Structures are given as structure tokens and as C-alpha cells.
Amino acid sequence: MAQAWKCAGLRWAADGPVLTWVGGRRSVLARGKRVAFGVAEGGVRTCVGARGHACPVRAGVTGRSTGARCEECARLDRAHSVAADTMADDPRPYHVYLAWFGPGLVKVGITAYERGSARLLEQGAVCFSWLGHGPLMAARRTEELLRAALGVPDRIPYAHKRAVRAALPESEAERAAEIAGLHARAVALGGWPEALTPEPFRGVDHAGVFGVEGAERGQAAVAEVAELVAGGAIGGELVAAAGPDLHLATERGVVVLDTRLMTGWELLAAEGEPCAVPVRELRRAAGVQEGLF
């Protein structure tokens, strides 16, 4: 019987995206290479547990869940989380950043200083700039200041990010223009916490890293995987990768696979199998703008 591996998610390293597997195995993902796998007949997706601990009951989870956790493990995972505001005593310094995902899609966020730009790669930020750094609560207050005074959100759905990738501006300067202007407006605001050290605007562009820039840009995606299913398979040439998303050139056209849908499944190597998982048409960029403004 073929060896099955349980996916532990996608991570971004200095040289690009890497699929990780329970037990420590890693698969470096290089653009132009084929990525293919399937789910065994009769396979069941199980909860990935919380904070490094296995789910005690190995609860089943729906194929469409990007968290791959049962209700109890999801609660435990949020119970000690900076993102969920349940870890206010974290002594580490934090960065505040502005991230741009496409025209009209800008967010403010925070990330641990020691992580550098890893969080921005994980989120699929096409370009970003730091705003400042300081203690956690000072970073949080700055984030809230921008949300209240400038109307900048702290979350953008992945569906909106995917919808604009095929229509990004060609130059780095054009891609950085929105966050450059927003950075200037943010710096001009009063009420910044004294403990936060401001940082000048320095745009960092990931379009080339993701493969969505100029000559590096592959065909536009036409669909996205809705879920993996027992007995299903997907494979194709990797033409781009951004955040958790892999853009695979399949016989159906370029299909976006959110690798968060892979966690919790036991996966098998696949060869020439056709794309046999549920997919849905990718939203168009115009719909994103109409929905946000």
C-alpha cells in the first residue's frame, strides 16, 4: 500500500514555500514543478488538535474548513493567542505593518518582531511596509488607532486577495502607492502610543517571490478548490504561490488550492490523475471592489 502522509501546512522559508508534514518531512515547492496528491478511498479528515497537542478524540472535521479543528480544539487554540487578544502579557516586541494585496485591499496588522516578514508572506501580502515597533499593547493601540481614524481593516478575506492577483499593477512603484500614501497619513495622526517607535516608509515587494509579476506571472486562475474529498486527487504545474495558496496549471486551467484545506487529511502521491476535487469559479476582481466600498 502506498505511503500516506498527513500535511502540517504550508510554511514560507527564505527560498520560497515549503509544505510540511507531520513527523518533520518537508517538501520544497519550486515553480515549474508538478505538485500532485490524492486522498485514499474511504479517507476521513480529522482534527489537527491545538497548540502542538493531538485532538484527544480524533474528531472528524468538514472538508471545507480552513482551520481543520473541532470546536473544542479551536477554543483551546484561541485561549492563548495574540491574534484573539487572549495573550496581553506577551513580553516580546511587535511590529505594526501596512500590507497591500491588490487595488483597494490594504490592511493594518501586527507581528512578533522576531518573525521578520514571515507573517506577510504567509498572508499573501504583495507588498508591505513597517509602521513602527514596540511592546504588544502599544502595537495593538496603534493598530486600533488606524482602524478608527483612517478606516483601515485588520482582516481581508482570502477570497478577495485571490480575486485581484491577475490584475495587479505592473511596477513596484504602482503596487506600493496605496500603502505609501496611507503610511504618510498614519504618521500625521496624533495619539500614537509613546512606547511605539515609528519607522519610515520602506516598501517591500513580494510579487516576484510569489510569481505574480511581469514575465514571472503565469496564466490567470479560473477556479479554486472548494474542498478535498475521499478518493479525490489534484495535480498540476506550480505556476505561482502566495500566502497559503498554490496556483496549479491543471487540465481545467489554473486552479488555486488553499493548502489549509490539506491539513487533517492523509495524502498519497499522485501521478497523472485528472483534477478530481470539487472546484468553484474564482471571483472576479470587480466583485471585490463592489463588495468592499
GROMACS .gro file of C-alpha atoms in nm:
model
  293
    1MET     CA    1   0.000   0.000   0.000
    2ALA     CA    2   0.129   0.347  -0.085
    3GLN     CA    3   0.276   0.558   0.196
    4ALA     CA    4   0.031   0.818   0.330
    5TRP     CA    5   0.144   1.147   0.483
    6LYS     CA    6  -0.050   1.394   0.696
    7CYS     CA    7   0.002   1.756   0.592
    8ALA     CA    8   0.100   2.005   0.864
    9GLY     CA    9   0.055   2.313   0.645
   10LEU     CA   10   0.250   2.548   0.421
   11ARG     CA   11   0.543   2.748   0.556
   12TRP     CA   12   0.745   3.021   0.388
   13ALA     CA   13   1.123   2.996   0.401
   14ALA     CA   14   1.380   3.241   0.266
   15ASP     CA   15   1.391   3.049  -0.064
   16GLY     CA   16   1.015   3.006  -0.107
   17PRO     CA   17   0.717   2.796   0.004
   18VAL     CA   18   0.758   2.461   0.178
   19LEU     CA   19   0.491   2.201   0.252
   20THR     CA   20   0.542   2.046   0.595
   21TRP     CA   21   0.425   1.706   0.709
   22VAL     CA   22   0.355   1.550   1.048
   23GLY     CA   23   0.678   1.385   1.158
   24GLY     CA   24   0.906   1.657   1.022
   25ARG     CA   25   0.922   1.583   0.649
   26ARG     CA   26   0.939   1.891   0.423
   27SER     CA   27   0.862   1.935   0.053
   28VAL     CA   28   1.019   2.240  -0.112
   29LEU     CA   29   0.785   2.381  -0.377
   30ALA     CA   30   0.955   2.520  -0.687
   31ARG     CA   31   0.764   2.698  -0.962
   32GLY     CA   32   0.753   2.498  -1.283
   33LYS     CA   33   0.748   2.164  -1.099
   34ARG     CA   34   0.449   1.932  -1.077
   35VAL     CA   35   0.258   1.913  -0.749
   36ALA     CA   36   0.018   1.617  -0.724
   37PHE     CA   37  -0.151   1.420  -0.448
   38GLY     CA   38  -0.471   1.237  -0.370
   39VAL     CA   39  -0.688   1.124  -0.079
   40ALA     CA   40  -0.738   0.750  -0.037
   41GLU     CA   41  -1.081   0.599  -0.093
   42GLY     CA   42  -1.259   0.595   0.241
   43GLY     CA   43  -1.027   0.859   0.388
   44VAL     CA   44  -1.156   1.080   0.670
   45ARG     CA   45  -1.036   1.427   0.765
   46THR     CA   46  -0.959   1.454   1.137
   47CYS     CA   47  -0.898   1.746   1.372
   48VAL     CA   48  -0.536   1.868   1.385
   49GLY     CA   49  -0.553   1.943   1.758
   50ALA     CA   50  -0.442   2.259   1.936
   51ARG     CA   51  -0.112   2.420   2.033
   52GLY     CA   52   0.100   2.117   1.946
   53HIS     CA   53  -0.129   1.860   2.110
   54ALA     CA   54  -0.332   1.599   1.923
   55CYS     CA   55  -0.711   1.607   1.939
   56PRO     CA   56  -0.798   1.365   2.223
   57VAL     CA   57  -1.099   1.222   2.038
   58ARG     CA   58  -0.966   1.249   1.679
   59ALA     CA   59  -1.283   1.432   1.587
   60GLY     CA   60  -1.387   1.447   1.224
   61VAL     CA   61  -1.395   1.791   1.056
   62THR     CA   62  -1.562   1.915   0.739
   63GLY     CA   63  -1.364   1.925   0.417
   64ARG     CA   64  -1.437   2.296   0.367
   65SER     CA   65  -1.286   2.409   0.698
   66THR     CA   66  -0.960   2.603   0.661
   67GLY     CA   67  -0.888   2.562   1.033
   68ALA     CA   68  -0.924   2.181   1.042
   69ARG     CA   69  -1.012   2.189   1.413
   70CYS     CA   70  -1.310   2.061   1.605
   71GLU     CA   71  -1.499   2.311   1.819
   72GLU     CA   72  -1.317   2.222   2.142
   73CYS     CA   73  -0.967   2.234   1.991
   74ALA     CA   74  -1.047   2.563   1.817
   75ARG     CA   75  -1.148   2.707   2.155
   76LEU     CA   76  -0.826   2.585   2.317
   77ASP     CA   77  -0.618   2.727   2.032
   78ARG     CA   78  -0.776   3.072   2.077
   79ALA     CA   79  -0.732   3.062   2.456
   80HIS     CA   80  -0.365   3.166   2.438
   81SER     CA   81  -0.340   3.367   2.122
   82VAL     CA   82  -0.218   3.717   2.036
   83ALA     CA   83  -0.449   3.721   1.733
   84ALA     CA   84  -0.751   3.652   1.955
   85ASP     CA   85  -0.639   3.909   2.216
   86THR     CA   86  -0.606   3.644   2.486
   87MET     CA   87  -0.230   3.691   2.547
   88ALA     CA   88  -0.192   4.055   2.651
   89ASP     CA   89   0.107   3.979   2.875
   90ASP     CA   90   0.339   3.869   2.591
   91PRO     CA   91   0.672   4.045   2.668
   92ARG     CA   92   0.809   4.026   2.313
   93PRO     CA   93   0.835   4.338   2.091
   94TYR     CA   94   0.596   4.364   1.798
   95HIS     CA   95   0.596   4.527   1.456
   96VAL     CA   96   0.296   4.720   1.322
   97TYR     CA   97   0.266   4.693   0.943
   98LEU     CA   98   0.061   4.807   0.646
   99ALA     CA   99   0.002   4.534   0.387
  100TRP     CA  100  -0.129   4.562   0.030
  101PHE     CA  101  -0.289   4.270  -0.153
  102GLY     CA  102  -0.420   4.447  -0.462
  103PRO     CA  103  -0.607   4.766  -0.562
  104GLY     CA  104  -0.818   4.880  -0.268
  105LEU     CA  105  -0.708   4.591  -0.045
  106VAL     CA  106  -0.495   4.733   0.238
  107LYS     CA  107  -0.485   4.618   0.599
  108VAL     CA  108  -0.305   4.703   0.921
  109GLY     CA  109  -0.169   4.430   1.144
  110ILE     CA  110   0.093   4.330   1.397
  111THR     CA  111   0.352   4.053   1.405
  112ALA     CA  112   0.620   3.950   1.651
  113TYR     CA  113   0.940   4.147   1.577
  114GLU     CA  114   1.149   3.828   1.578
  115ARG     CA  115   0.946   3.682   1.288
  116GLY     CA  116   1.053   3.949   1.040
  117SER     CA  117   0.845   3.941   0.722
  118ALA     CA  118   0.734   3.576   0.755
  119ARG     CA  119   0.381   3.676   0.858
  120LEU     CA  120   0.344   3.894   0.548
  121LEU     CA  121   0.447   3.607   0.320
  122GLU     CA  122   0.205   3.375   0.499
  123GLN     CA  123  -0.081   3.619   0.442
  124GLY     CA  124  -0.002   3.668   0.074
  125ALA     CA  125   0.084   4.040   0.106
  126VAL     CA  126   0.201   4.158  -0.237
  127CYS     CA  127   0.382   4.450  -0.074
  128PHE     CA  128   0.411   4.594   0.276
  129SER     CA  129   0.586   4.848   0.495
  130TRP     CA  130   0.653   4.864   0.866
  131LEU     CA  131   0.489   5.147   1.059
  132GLY     CA  132   0.673   5.104   1.387
  133HIS     CA  133   0.765   4.865   1.665
  134GLY     CA  134   0.725   4.838   2.040
  135PRO     CA  135   0.553   4.643   2.320
  136LEU     CA  136   0.247   4.436   2.233
  137MET     CA  137  -0.014   4.670   2.382
  138ALA     CA  138   0.144   4.976   2.217
  139ALA     CA  139   0.133   4.793   1.884
  140ARG     CA  140  -0.230   4.695   1.944
  141ARG     CA  141  -0.327   5.057   2.030
  142THR     CA  142  -0.159   5.181   1.710
  143GLU     CA  143  -0.344   4.920   1.507
  144GLU     CA  144  -0.674   5.032   1.663
  145LEU     CA  145  -0.587   5.399   1.601
  146LEU     CA  146  -0.555   5.335   1.227
  147ARG     CA  147  -0.874   5.134   1.218
  148ALA     CA  148  -1.070   5.407   1.395
  149ALA     CA  149  -0.914   5.720   1.241
  150LEU     CA  150  -0.842   5.601   0.885
  151GLY     CA  151  -1.086   5.313   0.844
  152VAL     CA  152  -0.815   5.059   0.770
  153PRO     CA  153  -0.933   4.700   0.834
  154ASP     CA  154  -0.724   4.442   1.020
  155ARG     CA  155  -0.858   4.150   0.816
  156ILE     CA  156  -0.915   4.084   0.445
  157PRO     CA  157  -1.078   3.758   0.330
  158TYR     CA  158  -0.857   3.531   0.121
  159ALA     CA  159  -1.128   3.518  -0.147
  160HIS     CA  160  -1.077   3.891  -0.206
  161LYS     CA  161  -0.699   3.852  -0.225
  162ARG     CA  162  -0.727   3.576  -0.485
  163ALA     CA  163  -0.968   3.775  -0.698
  164VAL     CA  164  -0.721   4.059  -0.768
  165ARG     CA  165  -0.396   3.870  -0.829
  166ALA     CA  166  -0.445   3.851  -1.205
  167ALA     CA  167  -0.489   4.229  -1.232
  168LEU     CA  168  -0.202   4.371  -1.026
  169PRO     CA  169  -0.019   4.686  -1.145
  170GLU     CA  170   0.300   4.612  -1.340
  171SER     CA  171   0.554   4.820  -1.144
  172GLU     CA  172   0.667   4.808  -0.782
  173ALA     CA  173   0.604   5.182  -0.752
  174GLU     CA  174   0.241   5.141  -0.857
  175ARG     CA  175   0.192   4.849  -0.619
  176ALA     CA  176   0.341   5.047  -0.328
  177ALA     CA  177   0.149   5.370  -0.395
  178GLU     CA  178  -0.151   5.298  -0.173
  179ILE     CA  179   0.044   5.197   0.135
  180ALA     CA  180   0.292   5.484   0.081
  181GLY     CA  181   0.006   5.732   0.095
  182LEU     CA  182  -0.154   5.557   0.391
  183HIS     CA  183   0.178   5.547   0.577
  184ALA     CA  184   0.208   5.927   0.540
  185ARG     CA  185  -0.146   5.976   0.671
  186ALA     CA  186  -0.082   5.742   0.963
  187VAL     CA  187   0.238   5.921   1.066
  188ALA     CA  188   0.050   6.254   1.061
  189LEU     CA  189  -0.209   6.129   1.311
  190GLY     CA  190  -0.190   6.236   1.673
  191GLY     CA  191  -0.231   5.993   1.958
  192TRP     CA  192   0.040   5.741   1.881
  193PRO     CA  193   0.150   5.547   2.195
  194GLU     CA  194   0.478   5.685   2.331
  195ALA     CA  195   0.616   5.332   2.364
  196LEU     CA  196   0.593   5.271   1.988
  197THR     CA  197   0.898   5.364   1.780
  198PRO     CA  198   0.787   5.490   1.435
  199GLU     CA  199   0.964   5.360   1.124
  200PRO     CA  200   0.996   5.535   0.784
  201PHE     CA  201   0.819   5.403   0.478
  202ARG     CA  202   1.016   5.127   0.307
  203GLY     CA  203   0.810   4.926   0.062
  204VAL     CA  204   0.891   4.556   0.038
  205ASP     CA  205   0.752   4.385  -0.274
  206HIS     CA  206   0.670   4.012  -0.289
  207ALA     CA  207   0.522   3.996  -0.640
  208GLY     CA  208   0.835   3.834  -0.783
  209VAL     CA  209   0.861   3.593  -0.490
  210PHE     CA  210   0.500   3.483  -0.543
  211GLY     CA  211   0.530   3.460  -0.922
  212VAL     CA  212   0.260   3.718  -0.996
  213GLU     CA  213   0.481   3.987  -1.152
  214GLY     CA  214   0.551   4.067  -1.517
  215ALA     CA  215   0.726   3.789  -1.705
  216GLU     CA  216   0.705   3.573  -1.392
  217ARG     CA  217   0.325   3.586  -1.396
  218GLY     CA  218   0.159   3.268  -1.518
  219GLN     CA  219  -0.190   3.222  -1.657
  220ALA     CA  220  -0.472   3.376  -1.455
  221ALA     CA  221  -0.654   3.137  -1.222
  222VAL     CA  222  -1.005   3.039  -1.329
  223ALA     CA  223  -1.119   2.836  -1.027
  224GLU     CA  224  -1.040   2.745  -0.668
  225VAL     CA  225  -1.063   2.414  -0.483
  226ALA     CA  226  -1.372   2.408  -0.261
  227GLU     CA  227  -1.263   2.104  -0.059
  228LEU     CA  228  -1.072   1.778  -0.077
  229VAL     CA  229  -1.273   1.456  -0.073
  230ALA     CA  230  -1.204   1.087  -0.018
  231GLY     CA  231  -1.091   0.933  -0.344
  232GLY     CA  232  -1.019   1.274  -0.495
  233ALA     CA  233  -0.693   1.394  -0.650
  234ILE     CA  234  -0.540   1.711  -0.786
  235GLY     CA  235  -0.218   1.776  -0.972
  236GLY     CA  236  -0.061   2.037  -1.192
  237GLU     CA  237   0.241   2.254  -1.262
  238LEU     CA  238   0.304   2.511  -0.988
  239VAL     CA  239   0.284   2.849  -1.162
  240ALA     CA  240   0.254   3.076  -0.855
  241ALA     CA  241   0.226   3.063  -0.477
  242ALA     CA  242   0.103   3.338  -0.244
  243GLY     CA  243   0.026   3.303   0.125
  244PRO     CA  244  -0.134   2.958   0.171
  245ASP     CA  245  -0.239   2.939  -0.195
  246LEU     CA  246  -0.083   2.726  -0.468
  247HIS     CA  247  -0.173   2.812  -0.829
  248LEU     CA  248  -0.169   2.484  -1.024
  249ALA     CA  249  -0.196   2.457  -1.403
  250THR     CA  250  -0.436   2.163  -1.448
  251GLU     CA  251  -0.636   2.028  -1.740
  252ARG     CA  252  -0.919   2.255  -1.613
  253GLY     CA  253  -0.697   2.564  -1.635
  254VAL     CA  254  -0.514   2.725  -1.342
  255VAL     CA  255  -0.680   2.622  -1.016
  256VAL     CA  256  -0.600   2.777  -0.677
  257LEU     CA  257  -0.550   2.531  -0.391
  258ASP     CA  258  -0.565   2.677  -0.039
  259THR     CA  259  -0.322   2.444   0.140
  260ARG     CA  260  -0.514   2.492   0.466
  261LEU     CA  261  -0.769   2.253   0.311
  262MET     CA  262  -0.500   1.982   0.307
  263THR     CA  263  -0.441   1.965   0.683
  264GLY     CA  264  -0.611   1.680   0.865
  265TRP     CA  265  -0.612   1.450   0.559
  266GLU     CA  266  -0.380   1.158   0.495
  267LEU     CA  267  -0.247   1.220   0.145
  268LEU     CA  268  -0.094   0.991  -0.115
  269ALA     CA  269   0.142   1.068  -0.401
  270ALA     CA  270  -0.039   1.101  -0.734
  271GLU     CA  271   0.084   1.078  -1.090
  272GLY     CA  272  -0.128   1.160  -1.394
  273GLU     CA  273  -0.471   1.159  -1.232
  274PRO     CA  274  -0.710   1.430  -1.354
  275CYS     CA  275  -0.823   1.709  -1.125
  276ALA     CA  276  -1.099   1.528  -0.937
  277VAL     CA  277  -1.196   1.752  -0.645
  278PRO     CA  278  -1.486   1.999  -0.612
  279VAL     CA  279  -1.393   2.343  -0.751
  280ARG     CA  280  -1.580   2.671  -0.787
  281GLU     CA  281  -1.533   2.961  -1.023
  282LEU     CA  282  -1.292   3.224  -0.894
  283ARG     CA  283  -1.449   3.559  -0.813
  284ARG     CA  284  -1.363   3.844  -1.046
  285ALA     CA  285  -1.174   4.149  -0.922
  286ALA     CA  286  -1.464   4.385  -0.998
  287GLY     CA  287  -1.678   4.200  -0.747
  288VAL     CA  288  -1.420   4.259  -0.476
  289GLN     CA  289  -1.428   4.635  -0.520
  290GLU     CA  290  -1.809   4.644  -0.522
  291GLY     CA  291  -1.819   4.438  -0.206
  292LEU     CA  292  -1.569   4.648  -0.009
  293PHE     CA  293  -1.660   5.006  -0.095
   0.00000   0.00000   0.00000
